[in-house]
Coordinates of C-alpha atoms in Angstrom, one line a residue:
M1 CA -24.0 -17.8 -11.0
T2 CA -22.2 -21.1 -10.5
T3 CA -22.4 -23.1 -7.4
G4 CA -18.8 -22.3 -6.3
K5 CA -19.4 -18.7 -6.6
R6 CA -22.8 -18.9 -4.2
D7 CA -20.5 -20.8 -1.8
R8 CA -18.0 -17.9 -1.6
N9 CA -20.5 -15.1 -1.9
A10 CA -22.1 -17.2 1.4
T11 CA -19.0 -17.8 3.2
A12 CA -18.0 -13.8 2.5
A13 CA -21.5 -12.9 3.9
A14 CA -21.2 -15.1 7.1
E15 CA -17.8 -13.3 7.8
P16 CA -17.9 -11.3 11.2
A17 CA -18.4 -7.4 10.6
W18 CA -15.8 -5.1 10.8
N19 CA -16.4 -1.1 10.9
L20 CA -14.8 1.2 8.9
R21 CA -14.5 3.8 11.3
T22 CA -13.2 1.5 14.0
V23 CA -10.4 0.3 12.4
T24 CA -9.5 3.8 10.7
W25 CA -9.0 4.9 14.5
L26 CA -7.1 1.9 15.1
S27 CA -4.7 2.0 12.5
G28 CA -4.5 5.6 13.0
A29 CA -3.3 4.9 16.6
Q30 CA -0.9 2.4 15.6
F31 CA 0.7 4.6 12.9
F32 CA 0.8 7.4 15.8
M33 CA 2.9 4.7 18.1
F34 CA 5.1 4.3 15.6
G35 CA 5.9 8.0 15.0
I36 CA 6.3 7.7 18.9
A37 CA 8.8 5.0 18.9
I38 CA 10.7 6.9 15.7
G39 CA 11.0 9.9 18.3
V40 CA 12.4 8.1 21.0
M41 CA 15.1 6.2 18.8
T42 CA 16.1 9.4 17.1
V43 CA 16.9 10.9 20.4
A44 CA 18.4 8.1 21.9
W45 CA 20.8 7.4 19.3
A46 CA 23.2 10.1 20.4
E47 CA 23.2 9.0 23.9
V48 CA 23.6 5.6 22.6
I49 CA 26.7 6.9 20.5
R50 CA 28.0 8.3 23.7
S51 CA 27.5 5.4 26.1
L52 CA 28.7 2.8 23.7
R53 CA 31.8 5.1 22.6
L54 CA 31.0 4.3 18.9
S55 CA 32.3 6.6 15.9
D56 CA 29.9 8.2 13.6
G57 CA 30.8 5.8 10.6
F58 CA 30.7 2.9 12.9
F59 CA 27.2 3.9 14.1
G60 CA 26.0 4.6 10.5
T61 CA 27.2 1.1 9.3
A62 CA 25.7 -0.8 12.5
H63 CA 22.3 1.0 11.7
L64 CA 22.4 -0.5 8.3
L65 CA 20.9 -3.6 9.9
L66 CA 17.7 -1.9 10.6
P67 CA 16.8 -1.2 7.2
V68 CA 18.1 -4.6 5.8
V69 CA 15.9 -6.4 8.1
G70 CA 13.0 -4.3 7.0
L71 CA 13.7 -4.5 3.4
V72 CA 14.2 -8.4 3.9
T73 CA 10.6 -8.3 5.6
L74 CA 9.0 -6.5 3.0
L75 CA 10.1 -8.6 0.4
S76 CA 8.6 -11.3 1.8
A77 CA 5.2 -9.6 2.4
K78 CA 3.5 -11.7 -0.7
R79 CA 4.3 -14.6 1.1
L80 CA 3.2 -13.4 4.6
Y81 CA -0.1 -12.4 3.6
R82 CA -0.7 -15.9 2.4
H83 CA -1.0 -17.0 6.1
L84 CA -1.6 -13.7 8.0
D85 CA -4.2 -10.6 7.6
H86 CA -3.7 -6.8 8.5
R87 CA -4.5 -7.3 12.2
H88 CA -2.1 -10.1 13.0
I89 CA 0.8 -8.4 10.7
G90 CA 0.2 -5.1 12.6
I91 CA 0.4 -6.9 16.0
Y92 CA 3.7 -8.8 15.4
G93 CA 5.1 -5.3 14.3
Q94 CA 3.9 -3.6 17.7
L95 CA 5.4 -6.4 19.3
A96 CA 8.8 -6.0 17.5
L97 CA 8.7 -2.0 18.2
I98 CA 8.0 -2.6 22.1
G99 CA 10.8 -5.5 22.0
L100 CA 13.0 -2.3 20.5
L101 CA 12.5 -0.3 23.3
V102 CA 13.0 -2.9 25.9
M103 CA 16.3 -3.8 24.2
L104 CA 17.4 0.0 24.3
A105 CA 16.6 -0.4 27.8
V106 CA 18.7 -3.4 29.1
S107 CA 21.3 -3.4 26.6
T108 CA 25.1 -2.4 27.8
N109 CA 26.7 -3.7 25.0
F110 CA 26.8 -3.4 20.9
V111 CA 25.2 -6.7 20.5
G112 CA 22.4 -5.4 22.3
L113 CA 22.3 -2.5 19.8
L114 CA 22.4 -5.0 17.0
I115 CA 19.6 -6.6 18.3
A116 CA 17.6 -3.5 18.8
F117 CA 18.4 -2.5 15.3
A118 CA 17.1 -5.9 14.0
L119 CA 13.6 -5.3 16.0
A120 CA 13.5 -1.8 14.8
G121 CA 13.7 -3.2 11.2
L122 CA 11.1 -5.9 11.5
G123 CA 8.9 -4.0 13.6
S124 CA 8.8 -0.8 11.4
A125 CA 8.4 -3.1 8.1
L126 CA 5.4 -4.9 9.4
V127 CA 3.6 -1.9 11.0
D128 CA 4.2 0.2 7.7
T129 CA 2.6 -2.6 5.5
A130 CA -0.2 -3.5 7.7
T131 CA -1.2 0.4 8.4
N132 CA -0.4 1.6 4.9
S133 CA -2.6 -1.3 3.3
V134 CA -5.7 -0.3 5.4
F135 CA -5.2 3.2 4.4
M136 CA -5.3 2.3 0.8
E137 CA -8.5 -0.1 1.5
I138 CA -9.9 3.2 3.6
Q139 CA -9.4 5.3 0.3
A140 CA -10.8 2.8 -2.0
R141 CA -14.1 2.0 0.4
G142 CA -14.5 5.5 1.8
G143 CA -14.0 7.6 -1.4
R144 CA -11.8 10.0 0.4
E145 CA -8.0 10.8 0.8
V146 CA -6.6 9.8 4.3
M147 CA -2.8 9.0 3.4
N148 CA -1.8 12.6 4.0
V149 CA -3.7 12.8 7.2
M150 CA -2.7 9.5 8.7
Y151 CA 1.0 10.3 7.9
A152 CA 0.2 13.7 9.6
I153 CA -0.8 11.8 12.6
N154 CA 2.3 10.0 12.5
S155 CA 4.6 12.9 12.2
G156 CA 2.7 14.2 15.4
G157 CA 3.5 11.1 17.5
T158 CA 7.2 11.8 16.3
V159 CA 7.0 15.4 17.3
I160 CA 5.8 14.5 20.7
S161 CA 8.1 11.7 21.7
A162 CA 11.0 13.5 20.3
L163 CA 10.3 16.7 22.3
G164 CA 9.2 14.6 25.3
A165 CA 12.5 12.2 25.2
G166 CA 14.8 15.4 24.7
A167 CA 13.3 17.3 27.8
L168 CA 13.5 14.0 30.0
I169 CA 17.0 13.2 29.2
S170 CA 17.9 16.7 29.6
L171 CA 16.6 16.9 33.1
G172 CA 18.6 14.0 34.2
M173 CA 16.4 10.6 33.2
D174 CA 18.3 8.0 31.4
Y175 CA 17.5 7.3 28.0
R176 CA 17.0 3.5 29.1
W177 CA 14.1 4.4 31.4
V178 CA 12.6 6.9 28.6
A179 CA 12.5 3.8 26.4
V180 CA 10.9 1.7 29.0
L181 CA 8.1 4.6 29.4
V182 CA 7.2 4.6 26.1
A183 CA 7.1 0.9 25.7
A184 CA 4.1 1.2 28.4
I185 CA 2.6 3.5 26.6
M186 CA 2.5 1.6 23.5
L187 CA 0.7 -1.2 25.1
P188 CA -3.1 -0.5 25.1
V189 CA -3.2 0.0 21.4
L190 CA -1.5 -3.3 21.0
I191 CA -4.1 -4.9 23.3
A192 CA -6.8 -3.2 21.3
S193 CA -5.4 -4.6 18.0
F194 CA -6.3 -8.0 19.2
V195 CA -9.8 -7.5 19.6
I196 CA -11.0 -5.3 16.7
M197 CA -11.9 -7.0 13.5
Y198 CA -10.1 -6.0 10.2
P199 CA -11.2 -5.7 6.6
P200 CA -10.4 -9.0 4.7
V201 CA -7.2 -9.5 2.3
N202 CA -7.9 -9.9 -1.1
R203 CA -10.8 -11.7 -1.0
D204 CA -11.5 -11.7 -4.8
E205 CA -8.2 -13.8 -5.1
A206 CA -9.9 -17.4 -4.9
D207 CA -12.4 -16.3 -7.7
A208 CA -9.9 -14.7 -9.9
S209 CA -7.8 -17.9 -9.5
E210 CA -10.4 -20.0 -10.6
D211 CA -12.1 -18.2 -13.2
S212 CA -9.0 -17.0 -15.1
A213 CA -5.6 -18.2 -16.4
E214 CA -3.8 -15.7 -14.6
P215 CA -4.8 -14.9 -11.1
E216 CA -5.4 -11.2 -10.5
G217 CA -3.7 -11.2 -7.4
D218 CA -0.6 -13.1 -8.7
I219 CA 1.6 -9.6 -9.0
G220 CA 4.8 -8.8 -7.5
M221 CA 7.6 -6.3 -7.8
W222 CA 8.7 -7.0 -11.2
K223 CA 5.0 -6.6 -12.5
L224 CA 4.4 -3.7 -11.1
M225 CA 8.0 -2.3 -12.3
R226 CA 6.1 -2.4 -15.9
N227 CA 4.0 0.3 -15.1
P228 CA 5.9 3.9 -15.8
L229 CA 4.0 6.0 -13.1
F230 CA 4.9 3.1 -10.5
R231 CA 8.6 3.5 -11.6
V232 CA 8.6 7.0 -11.4
V233 CA 6.9 7.3 -7.6
F234 CA 9.1 4.5 -6.9
V235 CA 12.6 6.7 -7.1
M236 CA 10.7 9.5 -5.8
T237 CA 10.0 7.6 -2.7
V238 CA 13.6 6.7 -2.3
L239 CA 14.7 10.2 -2.8
G240 CA 12.2 11.2 -0.4
I241 CA 13.0 8.7 2.5
A242 CA 16.4 9.3 2.0
V243 CA 16.2 12.8 3.2
E244 CA 13.9 11.7 6.1
S245 CA 16.1 8.9 7.1
I246 CA 19.2 11.5 7.5
V247 CA 17.3 13.6 9.8
Q248 CA 15.9 10.7 11.8
V249 CA 19.2 9.1 12.3
W250 CA 21.6 12.4 12.3
S251 CA 19.9 15.5 13.2
V252 CA 20.2 15.2 16.9
I253 CA 23.8 14.1 16.4
Y254 CA 24.4 16.9 14.0
V255 CA 23.1 19.8 16.4
D256 CA 25.0 17.7 19.2
Q257 CA 28.2 17.2 17.7
L258 CA 28.6 20.1 15.2
L259 CA 26.8 22.8 17.0
D260 CA 27.9 22.0 20.2
A261 CA 24.4 22.4 21.8
P262 CA 22.6 20.6 24.3
I263 CA 20.8 17.6 23.5
V264 CA 17.3 19.1 24.2
Y265 CA 18.1 21.5 21.1
G266 CA 18.9 18.6 19.0
G267 CA 15.6 16.7 20.1
A268 CA 13.7 19.9 19.5
A269 CA 15.5 20.4 16.0
F270 CA 14.0 17.0 14.9
A271 CA 10.6 17.7 16.8
L272 CA 10.2 20.9 14.8
F273 CA 11.2 19.0 11.8
S274 CA 8.3 16.5 12.5
L275 CA 5.8 19.3 13.4
T276 CA 6.3 20.8 10.0
M277 CA 6.1 17.4 8.2
M278 CA 3.0 17.0 10.3
I279 CA 1.4 20.6 9.0
G280 CA 2.9 20.1 5.5
R281 CA 1.1 16.9 5.3
M282 CA -2.2 18.2 6.4
I283 CA -2.0 20.9 3.6
N284 CA -0.7 18.6 1.0
A285 CA -4.1 16.7 -0.1
W286 CA -5.1 20.5 -0.7
L287 CA -1.9 21.2 -2.3
V288 CA -2.4 18.5 -4.9
S289 CA -6.0 19.3 -5.5
A290 CA -5.2 22.9 -6.3
L291 CA -2.0 22.9 -8.0
G292 CA -1.7 19.4 -9.2
I293 CA 0.7 16.5 -8.4
R294 CA 3.6 18.1 -10.6
K295 CA 3.7 21.3 -9.0
S296 CA 3.4 20.0 -5.7
F297 CA 6.6 17.8 -6.3
L298 CA 8.6 20.7 -7.6
I299 CA 7.8 22.8 -4.5
S300 CA 8.9 19.8 -2.3
A301 CA 12.5 19.7 -4.6
V302 CA 13.1 23.2 -4.3
G303 CA 12.4 23.4 -0.6
T304 CA 14.5 20.1 0.1
A305 CA 17.7 21.4 -2.1
L306 CA 17.7 25.1 -0.4
S307 CA 17.2 23.1 3.2
G308 CA 20.3 21.1 2.5
A309 CA 22.0 23.9 1.1
L310 CA 21.6 26.1 4.4
L311 CA 22.5 22.7 6.5
M312 CA 25.6 22.4 4.4
A313 CA 26.6 26.1 5.3
A314 CA 26.1 25.5 9.1
V315 CA 26.4 29.2 9.9
D316 CA 24.6 28.5 13.5
L317 CA 22.1 26.7 15.4
W318 CA 19.2 29.0 14.4
L319 CA 19.6 28.8 10.9
S320 CA 19.9 25.3 11.0
V321 CA 17.1 24.6 13.0
F322 CA 15.3 27.0 10.4
A323 CA 16.7 24.5 7.7
F324 CA 15.1 21.6 9.6
L325 CA 11.8 23.4 9.5
L326 CA 12.1 24.1 6.0
M327 CA 12.9 20.6 4.9
G328 CA 9.9 19.0 7.0
I329 CA 7.5 21.5 5.0
A330 CA 9.4 20.5 1.7
I331 CA 9.8 16.8 1.8
A332 CA 6.2 16.3 3.5
G333 CA 4.1 15.4 0.8
V334 CA 6.4 13.4 -1.2
Q335 CA 5.9 9.8 0.1
P336 CA 2.1 10.0 1.0
T337 CA 1.5 11.3 -2.5
C338 CA 3.7 8.6 -4.1
L339 CA 1.7 6.0 -2.2
S340 CA -1.7 7.5 -3.3
A341 CA -0.6 7.6 -6.8
S342 CA 1.0 4.0 -6.7
A343 CA -2.7 2.6 -5.1
R344 CA -4.1 3.6 -8.6
V345 CA -1.8 1.0 -10.3
A346 CA -3.6 -2.1 -8.8
P347 CA -6.2 -1.0 -6.5
S348 CA -7.5 -4.6 -5.9
R349 CA -4.0 -5.6 -4.3
V350 CA -3.3 -2.6 -2.0
N351 CA -1.6 -4.8 0.2
I352 CA 1.1 -6.0 -2.2
V353 CA 1.4 -2.2 -3.7
A354 CA 1.8 -0.9 -0.2
A355 CA 4.6 -3.5 0.7
A356 CA 6.2 -2.9 -2.8
M357 CA 6.3 0.8 -2.0
M358 CA 7.9 0.4 1.2
V359 CA 10.9 -1.6 -0.5
P360 CA 12.3 1.7 -1.9
A361 CA 11.8 3.4 1.4
Y362 CA 13.9 0.8 3.5
G363 CA 16.2 0.6 0.7
A364 CA 17.0 4.3 1.2
F365 CA 17.5 3.6 4.8
I366 CA 20.0 0.8 3.9
A367 CA 22.2 3.2 1.8
T368 CA 21.8 6.9 2.8
P369 CA 22.3 7.0 6.7
T370 CA 25.3 4.6 6.0
A371 CA 26.8 6.7 3.1
Y372 CA 25.9 10.0 5.2
G373 CA 27.9 8.4 8.1
W374 CA 31.0 7.7 6.1
L375 CA 30.9 10.6 4.1
S376 CA 30.8 13.1 7.3
D377 CA 33.7 11.0 8.6
A378 CA 35.7 11.8 5.4
T379 CA 34.5 15.6 5.3
S380 CA 32.2 16.9 8.0
L381 CA 28.6 16.3 9.2
N382 CA 27.4 19.6 7.3
T383 CA 29.1 19.0 4.1
A384 CA 27.6 15.4 4.0
M385 CA 24.2 17.4 3.6
V386 CA 25.2 17.5 -0.2
I387 CA 23.2 14.0 -0.2
V388 CA 20.0 16.1 0.8
V389 CA 20.7 19.0 -2.1
A390 CA 21.0 16.2 -4.7
A391 CA 17.6 14.2 -3.2
G392 CA 15.9 17.6 -3.9
I393 CA 17.4 18.1 -7.5
G394 CA 16.5 14.5 -8.4
I395 CA 12.7 14.8 -7.1
G396 CA 12.5 18.0 -9.4
V397 CA 13.9 16.1 -12.5
L398 CA 11.6 13.2 -12.0
A399 CA 8.7 15.4 -11.5
L400 CA 9.1 16.9 -15.0
G401 CA 8.6 13.7 -16.8
R402 CA 6.0 12.4 -18.7
P403 CA 4.3 9.8 -16.1
V404 CA 3.6 12.6 -13.5
A405 CA 2.2 14.9 -16.2
E406 CA -0.2 12.1 -17.5
A407 CA -1.2 11.5 -13.9
D408 CA -2.1 14.9 -13.3
R409 CA -4.1 14.9 -16.3
A410 CA -6.0 11.9 -15.0
A411 CA -9.0 13.8 -13.8
A412 CA -11.1 10.9 -12.3
P413 CA -10.6 7.3 -11.1
A414 CA -7.9 5.6 -12.4
E415 CA -8.1 2.5 -15.1
P416 CA -9.0 -0.9 -13.9
A417 CA -6.5 -2.6 -11.7
D418 CA -4.5 -4.7 -14.0
S419 CA -5.2 -3.2 -17.2
A420 CA -3.1 -0.2 -15.9
L421 CA -0.1 -2.8 -15.5
S422 CA 0.0 -3.9 -18.8
G423 CA -1.7 -1.0 -20.9
Q424 CA 1.2 1.2 -19.9
S425 CA 4.2 -1.1 -20.1

């Protein structure tokens, strides 16, 4: 062993200890609070549109700022991780989400709404990157799948906040005070994030940069895209998040405007969607283990397309609520399963892979709510649900491809980190 390596090992040994269980609980709490913020935002949008007198198309276009800021943040993730670690990225993300809620509470004009959208995009991207990186790290170190459980926890937060916010607004509380209340609830987790130690980021990168011509950590989106499996799960993530983004932004508005129901029903519809997503994610790990990745994706595809068709029909309130329930169950496993599969492409660089997999998610948020808003302006809120039907069909077609079949056949651990990148190109 060289003197340099001895020095680096001594430095690693001297690092402050971090506890896997503690970090798991804290990251889960951060993801839960992220879900809480999502639920409040979703319910509040219908009130914001009414308060600011915005059209559906104009609101959908303004909402574009959220995913654009998120996407720019994610594309900068590699550079951010050169200066920050999981903990600090998570802290800044939580601060931005709390700032979003404060802006919703104090804004009385369109400019304030734009600032809120920008903070929402920044906070979502940072929290997504930090927590998903830690979840992948936990899976690698703990030897068990946690992604579906963590995403179920996130959905649970959304269920609670959507139901609570809808009920409070229906009882007469202004949505601004609801935002203030939730911001206060998020503070304890933020404070805990300052004191709990996190695992190091890419500790072997220094070794690789000195001992090899090309650093192991020197990977990016284009190199990841050389892997066929990564390309497939990348596109599947786009389609899955496209469906989730429509529900997140438009479900309450759909029920409020199209079905002329009180906002508490819209909040309940979104909460039920999130509840069924939580249940679906809890059972998805078993489903993948029992039936395989391909069949899991095919089940998601059929359920998604059918739920979109029911929402296009818009026969009555309860059939539409049932469609949201079915959609939640159907789409639940797509993103976490895609993330778990992508971690096998380059397991030593989970922070870069996690950020890369969030790019299609935010890309879908850029295109889909905006497209849905303008399509609904041109046709109707229910006709625009054809986007959901198309996404379900797309997931099914991709699930029948060779990369998913090969991933199903790979019974044991994935190939070494970067040989997978070059060997499958």
